[in-house]
Amino acid sequence: MELYNLKKNEQRVSFSQAVKLGLGDNQGLFFPTQVPALTDIDALLKQDFVSRSVTILDAWLGDELGSDNVETMVRKAFNFPLAVTAVNSQTYALELTHGPTLAFKDFGARFMAQCLNLLCKDERATILTATSGDTGAAVAHAFYGLDNIKVAVLYPKGKISLLQEKLFCTLGGNIHTFSVEGSFDDCQQLVKDSFDDLEFKQEIRLNSANSINISRLLAQICYYFEAVAQVPADKRDNLVISVPSGNFGDLTAGLLAKAMGLPVKRFMAATNENDTVPRYLATGEWQPQPTISTRANAMDVSAPNNWPRIEELMKVQGWDKSLVSGIKVTESEMCQGLKDLHAQGYLCEPHGAIAAFALKNTLMADETGIFLCTAHPAKFQESVEDILNIKLELPQPLADVADKAILSKEISADFSELKQSILAI
Ligand SMILES: *Cc1c(COP(=O)(O)O)cnc(C)c1O
């Protein structure tokens, strides 16, 4: 697989290089020079999720990594269930929330971990990541037990929920968690400082498990195929998929699935009040505004960094702009969406409810809609209980860790202290 840098087209890299580098020169995103087309989509849709995912990822990576390796990686990464549930006769929920950390980020993070494990082979590597909750948990679980890779996760002390903390700070082994006296921005700064210290970077073979990594996007293509496969065949003619979007990695993966041949009529880019993309689609002007805090906080992104990939894909595929419509969903509309779903017997959470609301308002009579559920309701327990006036039960992965001890080390937001601590692990 070959990729080029969107900011410096002459920089060409292999998949292996792109995974290890993350970003290209001038902070440019890597983009595939060719999208492999799949033949006989109907037969593919009849396969089970894992077998089909092997076929999909082999089309991208088989030549470079070897088909046997691709198969092993997919089987190890995708070892948890996903589901499609009918909400009503015209609308389906794609639940990506049954992984070890109860969020769709498990798919991308687990596949990326398998890629790095294969590509680093006997070299040691250190993954350093800052988190405000979800990403750190997905990354920690994804790399847990991969012995040549050490993981250090930084999070702001006291600023994530106790259950969130228990989900990834109780693992031990190769997972090292640091509770930082400071804010999420301080944690991000410590990660930047680490990458700027070239000697340190080299010594510990530093890598990030950043969400712009191409391996994560390729993994996410697979569940779009599963969504379509589980919708009854007589409802697949005019499919509309609604994606709750923040950094727009998820939507990029959906569009890549279409480029590979998945029959989707159109996509909806549903955002919260951080609506840079819906405004851009309406006016043609890219004007990020200061980030607004909402209850769908994983989507509180005002400068989505995957958007250039979507623009490029639309261009090279020659797709009409109408393929993607942007919709902003306000906080009160999200609450309404969550209540509507609950009234139909479906329990959701703020991110999924945004996608569902966007869909409901624009779905035409001859269309079938699918919205993505990106997090388990229990991960947003407070909001869900408050909006719906109900009590939630803890799902298994959270119940399992509720009594475990937190193993984090407390540090100040000071680079030399972090450096000492990482060198000691
Ligand atoms: C990360 C995240 C999103 C946004 O996904 P993008 O790929 O960044 O657009 C939506 N919902 C949840 C729960 C997330 O964790």
mmCIF file of C-alpha atoms in Angstrom, residues 29 212 245-249 271 274-278 286 288-289 299-310:
data_model
loop_
_atom_site.group_PDB
_atom_site.id
_atom_site.type_symbol
_atom_site.label_atom_id
_atom_site.label_comp_id
_atom_site.label_asym_id
_atom_site.label_seq_id
_atom_site.Cartn_x
_atom_site.Cartn_y
_atom_site.Cartn_z
ATOM 1 C CA LEU A 29 -1.971 13.641 6.628
ATOM 2 C CA ILE A 212 -4.965 10.499 12.742
ATOM 3 C CA SER A 245 -18.528 13.451 14.324
ATOM 4 C CA GLY A 246 -15.710 15.192 16.168
ATOM 5 C CA ASN A 247 -12.373 14.760 14.441
ATOM 6 C CA PHE A 248 -14.117 13.135 11.431
ATOM 7 C CA GLY A 249 -12.060 9.941 11.406
ATOM 8 C CA THR A 271 -22.061 17.468 14.964
ATOM 9 C CA ASN A 274 -19.044 22.680 17.402
ATOM 10 C CA ASP A 275 -20.342 22.951 13.841
ATOM 11 C CA THR A 276 -17.349 23.974 11.723
ATOM 12 C CA VAL A 277 -18.149 21.323 9.094
ATOM 13 C CA PRO A 278 -21.908 21.944 8.712
ATOM 14 C CA TRP A 286 -13.703 27.128 6.851
ATOM 15 C CA PRO A 288 -13.376 27.177 13.264
ATOM 16 C CA GLN A 289 -14.613 28.943 16.371
ATOM 17 C CA MET A 299 -17.228 15.559 19.794
ATOM 18 C CA ASP A 300 -16.128 18.889 21.268
ATOM 19 C CA VAL A 301 -13.757 19.570 18.389
ATOM 20 C CA SER A 302 -13.839 22.806 16.442
ATOM 21 C CA ALA A 303 -10.914 22.175 14.069
ATOM 22 C CA PRO A 304 -11.449 18.563 12.942
ATOM 23 C CA ASN A 305 -8.125 17.321 11.644
ATOM 24 C CA ASN A 306 -9.353 14.510 9.389
ATOM 25 C CA TRP A 307 -11.405 16.817 7.183
ATOM 26 C CA PRO A 308 -8.696 17.228 4.481
ATOM 27 C CA ARG A 309 -8.900 13.470 3.891
ATOM 28 C CA ILE A 310 -12.633 13.749 3.207
#
